[in-house]
Tab-separated table of C-alpha atoms in Angstrom:
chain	number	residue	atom	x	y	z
A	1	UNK	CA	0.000	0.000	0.000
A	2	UNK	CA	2.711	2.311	0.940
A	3	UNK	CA	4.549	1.361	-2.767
A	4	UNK	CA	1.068	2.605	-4.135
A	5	UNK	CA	0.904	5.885	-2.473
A	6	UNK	CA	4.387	6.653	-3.388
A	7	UNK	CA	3.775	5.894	-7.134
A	8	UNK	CA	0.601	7.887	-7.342
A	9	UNK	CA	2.407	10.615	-5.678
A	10	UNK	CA	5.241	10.599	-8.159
A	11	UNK	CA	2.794	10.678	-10.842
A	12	UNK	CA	1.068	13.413	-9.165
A	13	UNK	CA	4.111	15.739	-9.083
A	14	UNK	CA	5.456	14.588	-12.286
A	15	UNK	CA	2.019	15.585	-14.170
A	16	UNK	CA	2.191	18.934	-12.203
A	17	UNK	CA	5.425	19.488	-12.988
A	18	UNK	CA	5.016	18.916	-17.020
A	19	UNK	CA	1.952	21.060	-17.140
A	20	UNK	CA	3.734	24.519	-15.226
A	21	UNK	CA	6.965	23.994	-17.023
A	22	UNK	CA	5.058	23.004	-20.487
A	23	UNK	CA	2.940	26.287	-19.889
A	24	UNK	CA	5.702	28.222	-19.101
A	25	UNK	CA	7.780	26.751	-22.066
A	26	UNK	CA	4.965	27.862	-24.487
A	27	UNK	CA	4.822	31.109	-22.792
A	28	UNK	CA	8.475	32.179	-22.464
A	29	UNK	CA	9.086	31.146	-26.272
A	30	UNK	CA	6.127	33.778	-27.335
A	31	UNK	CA	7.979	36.436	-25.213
A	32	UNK	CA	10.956	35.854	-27.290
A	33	UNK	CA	9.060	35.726	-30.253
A	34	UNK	CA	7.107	39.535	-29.634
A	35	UNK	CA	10.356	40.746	-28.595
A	36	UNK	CA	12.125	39.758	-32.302
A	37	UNK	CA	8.513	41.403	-33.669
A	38	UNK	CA	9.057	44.438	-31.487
A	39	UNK	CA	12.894	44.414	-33.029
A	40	UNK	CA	12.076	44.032	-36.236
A	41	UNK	CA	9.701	47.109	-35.944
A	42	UNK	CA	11.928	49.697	-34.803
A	43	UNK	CA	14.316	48.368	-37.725
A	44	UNK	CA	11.465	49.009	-39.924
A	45	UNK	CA	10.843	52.621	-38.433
A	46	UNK	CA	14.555	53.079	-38.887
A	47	UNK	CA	14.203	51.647	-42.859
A	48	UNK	CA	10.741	53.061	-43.608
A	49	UNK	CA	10.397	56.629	-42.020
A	50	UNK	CA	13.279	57.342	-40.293
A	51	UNK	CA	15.483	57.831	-43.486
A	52	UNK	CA	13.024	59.375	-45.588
A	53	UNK	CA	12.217	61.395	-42.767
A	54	UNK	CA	15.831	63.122	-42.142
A	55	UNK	CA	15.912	63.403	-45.536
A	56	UNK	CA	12.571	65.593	-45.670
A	57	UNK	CA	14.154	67.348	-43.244
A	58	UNK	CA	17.283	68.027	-44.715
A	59	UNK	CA	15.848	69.644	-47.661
A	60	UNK	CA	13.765	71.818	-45.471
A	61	UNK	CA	16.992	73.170	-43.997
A	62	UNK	CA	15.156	74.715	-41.187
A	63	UNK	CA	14.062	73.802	-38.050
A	64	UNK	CA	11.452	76.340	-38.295
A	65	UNK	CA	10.309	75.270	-41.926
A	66	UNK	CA	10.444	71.718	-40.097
A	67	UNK	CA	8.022	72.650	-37.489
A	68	UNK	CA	5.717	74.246	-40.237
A	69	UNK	CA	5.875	70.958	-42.332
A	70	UNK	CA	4.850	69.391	-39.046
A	71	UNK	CA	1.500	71.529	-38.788
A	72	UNK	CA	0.607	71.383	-42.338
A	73	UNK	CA	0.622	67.283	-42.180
A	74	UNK	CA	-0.450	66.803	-38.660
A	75	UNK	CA	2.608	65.256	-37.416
A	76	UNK	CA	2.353	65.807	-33.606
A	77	UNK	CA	6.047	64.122	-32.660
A	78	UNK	CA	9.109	65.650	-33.371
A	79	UNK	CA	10.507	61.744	-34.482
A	80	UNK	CA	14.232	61.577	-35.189
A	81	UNK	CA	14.492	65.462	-35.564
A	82	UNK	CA	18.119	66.719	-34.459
A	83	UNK	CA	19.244	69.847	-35.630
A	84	UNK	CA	22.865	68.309	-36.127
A	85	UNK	CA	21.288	66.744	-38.479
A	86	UNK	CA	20.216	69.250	-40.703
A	87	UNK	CA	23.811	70.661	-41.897
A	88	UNK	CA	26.243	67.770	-42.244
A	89	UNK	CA	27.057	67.600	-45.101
A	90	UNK	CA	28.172	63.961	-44.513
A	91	UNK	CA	24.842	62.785	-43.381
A	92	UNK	CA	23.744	64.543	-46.683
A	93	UNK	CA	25.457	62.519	-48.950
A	94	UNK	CA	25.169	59.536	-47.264
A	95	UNK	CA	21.260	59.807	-47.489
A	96	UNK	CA	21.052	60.920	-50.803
A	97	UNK	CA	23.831	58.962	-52.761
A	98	UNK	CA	21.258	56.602	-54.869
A	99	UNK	CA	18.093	58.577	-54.791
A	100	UNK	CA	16.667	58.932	-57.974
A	101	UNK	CA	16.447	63.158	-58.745
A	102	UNK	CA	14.852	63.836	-62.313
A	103	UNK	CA	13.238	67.630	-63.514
A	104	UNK	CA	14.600	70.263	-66.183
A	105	UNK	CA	15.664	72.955	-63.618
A	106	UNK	CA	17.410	73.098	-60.031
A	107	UNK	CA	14.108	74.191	-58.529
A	108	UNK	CA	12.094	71.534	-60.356
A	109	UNK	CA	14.718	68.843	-59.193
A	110	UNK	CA	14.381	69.864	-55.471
A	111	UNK	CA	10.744	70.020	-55.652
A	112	UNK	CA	10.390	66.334	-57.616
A	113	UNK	CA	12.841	64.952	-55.013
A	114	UNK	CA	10.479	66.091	-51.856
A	115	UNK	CA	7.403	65.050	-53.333
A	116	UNK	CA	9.028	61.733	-54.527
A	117	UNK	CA	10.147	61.346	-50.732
A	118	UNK	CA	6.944	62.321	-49.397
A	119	UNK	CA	4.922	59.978	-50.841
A	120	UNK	CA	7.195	56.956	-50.502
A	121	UNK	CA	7.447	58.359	-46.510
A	122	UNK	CA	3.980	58.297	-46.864
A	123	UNK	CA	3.770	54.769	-47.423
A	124	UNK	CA	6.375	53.898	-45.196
A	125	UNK	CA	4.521	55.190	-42.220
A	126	UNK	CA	1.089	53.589	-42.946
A	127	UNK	CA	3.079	50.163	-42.764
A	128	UNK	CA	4.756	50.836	-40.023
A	129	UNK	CA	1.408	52.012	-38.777
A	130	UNK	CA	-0.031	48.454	-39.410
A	131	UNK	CA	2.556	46.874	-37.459
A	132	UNK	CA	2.708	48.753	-34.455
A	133	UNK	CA	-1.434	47.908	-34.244
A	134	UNK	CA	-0.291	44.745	-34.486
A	135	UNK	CA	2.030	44.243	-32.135
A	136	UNK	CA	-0.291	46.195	-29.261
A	137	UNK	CA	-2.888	43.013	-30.228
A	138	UNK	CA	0.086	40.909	-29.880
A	139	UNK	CA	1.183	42.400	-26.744
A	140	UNK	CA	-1.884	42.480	-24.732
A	141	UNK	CA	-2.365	38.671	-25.799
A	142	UNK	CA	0.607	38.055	-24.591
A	143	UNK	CA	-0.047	39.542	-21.293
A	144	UNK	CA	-3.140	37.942	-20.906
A	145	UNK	CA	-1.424	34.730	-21.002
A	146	UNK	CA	1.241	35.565	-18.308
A	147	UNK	CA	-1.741	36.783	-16.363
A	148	UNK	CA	-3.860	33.598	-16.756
A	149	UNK	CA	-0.563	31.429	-16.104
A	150	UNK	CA	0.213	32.589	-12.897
A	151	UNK	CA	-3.471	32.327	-11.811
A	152	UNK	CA	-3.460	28.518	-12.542
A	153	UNK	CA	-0.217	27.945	-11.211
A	154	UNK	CA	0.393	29.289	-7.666
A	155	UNK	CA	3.520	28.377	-7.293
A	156	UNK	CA	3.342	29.229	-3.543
A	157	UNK	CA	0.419	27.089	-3.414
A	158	UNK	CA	1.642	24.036	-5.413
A	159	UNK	CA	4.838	23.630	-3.355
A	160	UNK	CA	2.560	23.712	0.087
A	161	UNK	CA	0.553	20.966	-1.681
A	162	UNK	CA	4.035	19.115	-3.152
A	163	UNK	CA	4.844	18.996	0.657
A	164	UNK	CA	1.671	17.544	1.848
A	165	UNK	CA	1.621	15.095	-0.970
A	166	UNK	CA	5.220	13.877	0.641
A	167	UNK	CA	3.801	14.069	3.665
A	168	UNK	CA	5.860	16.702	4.782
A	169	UNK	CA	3.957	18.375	7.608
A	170	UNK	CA	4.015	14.547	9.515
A	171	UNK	CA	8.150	15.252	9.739
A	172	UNK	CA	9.423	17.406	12.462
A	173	UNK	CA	11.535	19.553	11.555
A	174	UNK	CA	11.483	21.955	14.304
A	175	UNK	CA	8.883	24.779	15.539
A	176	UNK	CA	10.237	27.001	12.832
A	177	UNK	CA	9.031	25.135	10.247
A	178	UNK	CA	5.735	25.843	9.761
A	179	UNK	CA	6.681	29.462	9.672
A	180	UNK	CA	9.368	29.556	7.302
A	181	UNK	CA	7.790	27.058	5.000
A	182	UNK	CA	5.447	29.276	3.391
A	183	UNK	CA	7.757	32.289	2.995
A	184	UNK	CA	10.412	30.152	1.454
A	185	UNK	CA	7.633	28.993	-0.932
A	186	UNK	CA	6.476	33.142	-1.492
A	187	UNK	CA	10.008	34.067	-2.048
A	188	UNK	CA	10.237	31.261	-4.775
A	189	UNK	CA	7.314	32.214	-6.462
A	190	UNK	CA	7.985	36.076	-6.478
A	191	UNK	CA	11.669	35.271	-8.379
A	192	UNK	CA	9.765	32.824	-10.733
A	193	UNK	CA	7.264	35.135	-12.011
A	194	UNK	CA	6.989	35.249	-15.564
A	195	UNK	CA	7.914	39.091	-16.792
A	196	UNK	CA	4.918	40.840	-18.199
A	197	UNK	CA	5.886	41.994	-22.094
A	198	UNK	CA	6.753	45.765	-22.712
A	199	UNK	CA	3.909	47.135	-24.229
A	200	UNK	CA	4.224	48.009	-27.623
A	201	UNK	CA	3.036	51.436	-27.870
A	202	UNK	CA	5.779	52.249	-24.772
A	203	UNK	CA	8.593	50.619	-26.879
A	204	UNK	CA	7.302	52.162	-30.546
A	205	UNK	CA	6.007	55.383	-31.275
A	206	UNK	CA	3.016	56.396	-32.470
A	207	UNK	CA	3.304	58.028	-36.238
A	208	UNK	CA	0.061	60.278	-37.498
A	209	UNK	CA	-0.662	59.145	-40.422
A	210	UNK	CA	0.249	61.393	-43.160
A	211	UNK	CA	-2.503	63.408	-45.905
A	212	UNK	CA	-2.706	62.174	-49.236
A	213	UNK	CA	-0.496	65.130	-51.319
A	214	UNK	CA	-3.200	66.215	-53.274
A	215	UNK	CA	-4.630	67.077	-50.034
A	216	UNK	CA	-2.126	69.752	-49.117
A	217	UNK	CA	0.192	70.008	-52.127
A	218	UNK	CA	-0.469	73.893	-52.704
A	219	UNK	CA	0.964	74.594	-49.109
A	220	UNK	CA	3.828	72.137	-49.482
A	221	UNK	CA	4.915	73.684	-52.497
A	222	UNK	CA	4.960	77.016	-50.822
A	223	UNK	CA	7.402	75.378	-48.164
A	224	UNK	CA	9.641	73.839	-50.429
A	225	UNK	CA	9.743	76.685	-52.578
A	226	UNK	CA	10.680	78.976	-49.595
A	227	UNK	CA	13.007	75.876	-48.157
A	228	UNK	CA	14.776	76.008	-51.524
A	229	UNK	CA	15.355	79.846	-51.907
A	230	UNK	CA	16.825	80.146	-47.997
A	231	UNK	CA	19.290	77.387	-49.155
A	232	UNK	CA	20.625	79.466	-51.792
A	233	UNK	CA	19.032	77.142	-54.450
A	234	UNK	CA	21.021	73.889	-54.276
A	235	UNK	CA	21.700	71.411	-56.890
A	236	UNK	CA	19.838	67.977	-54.939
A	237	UNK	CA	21.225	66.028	-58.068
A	238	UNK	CA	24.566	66.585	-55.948
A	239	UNK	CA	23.952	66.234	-52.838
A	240	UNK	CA	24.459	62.423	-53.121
A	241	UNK	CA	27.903	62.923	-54.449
C-alpha cells in the first residue's frame, strides 16, 4: 500500500510538474518571439520613415520650416528630428547617394525629389502604422497569457501541496518550520514570475498618419519653394555625391 501511495504521488508531481513547465515553455518562447517582432519594428521605423524622414528634413533646412511641415501634415512628434542633423554635409550625402532626382531645372529637381520622398514616406509610415497595431494586439495577448498562467499555477500554493503530498507536515523539523515554510515557498514564487511583455506602444512610437499630397500640395509647395530659396538654391542632383 505504501509502494502505491508513493507511485501515485510521483505521478502526481510529475504531471504537475510537465503542465507549469510546459505552460511556461509555451509562454516564455512567445515572449521571445514579440520581442524579435518588437525588433524588427523599430528596424522598420529606422528603414521606412526614419530615413526618408531626415531626408525631408534636410531639404527643409530649417528647423522652423520643419516645425511648419509638421502643422501642415499633422505630425504631432518631433521623431528623429536633431538639428545636427540638418547641416552635415556627410549625413547629406550619405542619405542621398542613390536617390533617384529627375526635372529640367534646379528648382524643379528639389521640388520632384520632396514630393518623390513624401509619398514613398507616406507609405512607409502607414506600414509601419499596421505593425505597431499589431504588435499592441500581440502584446496584450501576450499579457493575458502571463496573467492567466500565474493564476493557474500558484507556485506558492503548489509547493505547500508538493509537501503535503510527501507528507511533509508529519516530519518534524522543528517549531520554525511551519513558519518559514510558506515564505520560502512566497520568495520562490515572487523570483519565478513570468515578466509581463513591454507594451508596444511604450517601446514604438506612435506616427500620425500622413494626408494624401493632393490634399495639401499647394501649401507644401509654398514650403519647399521657400526651403529652396533660404538654401541658396542647391543642386539635390549633388547632394548624393
Amino acid at each position: 500500500m505504501h509502494d502505491l501511495d508513493g507511485m501515485l504521488a510521483l505521478e502526481i508531481k510529475k504531471e504537475m510538474a510537465d503542465r507549469y513547465f510546459g505552460s511556461r515553455k509555451r509562454i516564455e518562447e512567445d515572449s521571445r518571439e514579440y520581442n524579435q517582432h518588437l525588433r524588427e519594428a523599430y528596424r522598420q521605423l529606422e528603414d521606412e520613415v526614419g530615413f526618408d524622414l531626415i531626408r525631408l528634413y534636410i531639404l527643409l533646412g530649417r528647423e522652423s520650416l520643419v516645425h511648419d511641415f509638421f502643422r501642415l501634415t499633422g505630425m504631432r512628434d518631433q521623431v528623429f528630428l536633431d538639428t545636427y542633423l540638418l547641416g552635415s554635409p556627410t549625413i547629406r550625402k550619405r542619405l542621398f547617394k542613390g536617390q533617384f532626382v529627375h526635372g529640367l531645372t534646379r528648382r524643379s529637381r528639389f521640388h520632384h525629389l520632396f514630393f518623390d520622398i513624401y509619398e514613398r514616406l507616406r507609405q512607409g509610415v502607414a506600414a509601419y502604422g499596421a505593425t505597431l497595431k499589431r504588435l499592441v494586439e500581440e502584446g496584450k495577448a501576450l499579457a493575458g497569457e502571463v496573467e492567466q498562467f500565474h493564476r493557474s499555477n500558484d507556485l506558492g500554493t503548489m509547493m505547500g501541496f508538493l509537501r503535503r503530498l510527501d507528507g511533509g507536515a508529519m516530519h518534524g523539523e522543528g517549531p520554525m518550520r511551519g513558519h518559514l515554510a510558506p515564505q520560502r515557498d512566497s520568495a520562490l514564487a515572487e523570483k519565478m514570475q513570468l515578466p509581463v511583455p513591454v507594451a508596444a506602444e511604450t517601446h514604438l512610437p506612435a506616427i500620425s498618419s500622413l494626408p494624401d499630397v493632393r490634399t495639401c500640395k499647394a501649401k507644401l509647395r509654398e514650403l519647399v519653394d521657400t526651403a529652396f530659396d533660404t538654401q541658396g538654391k542647391p543642386e539635390v542632383g549633388e547632394y548624393g555625391r
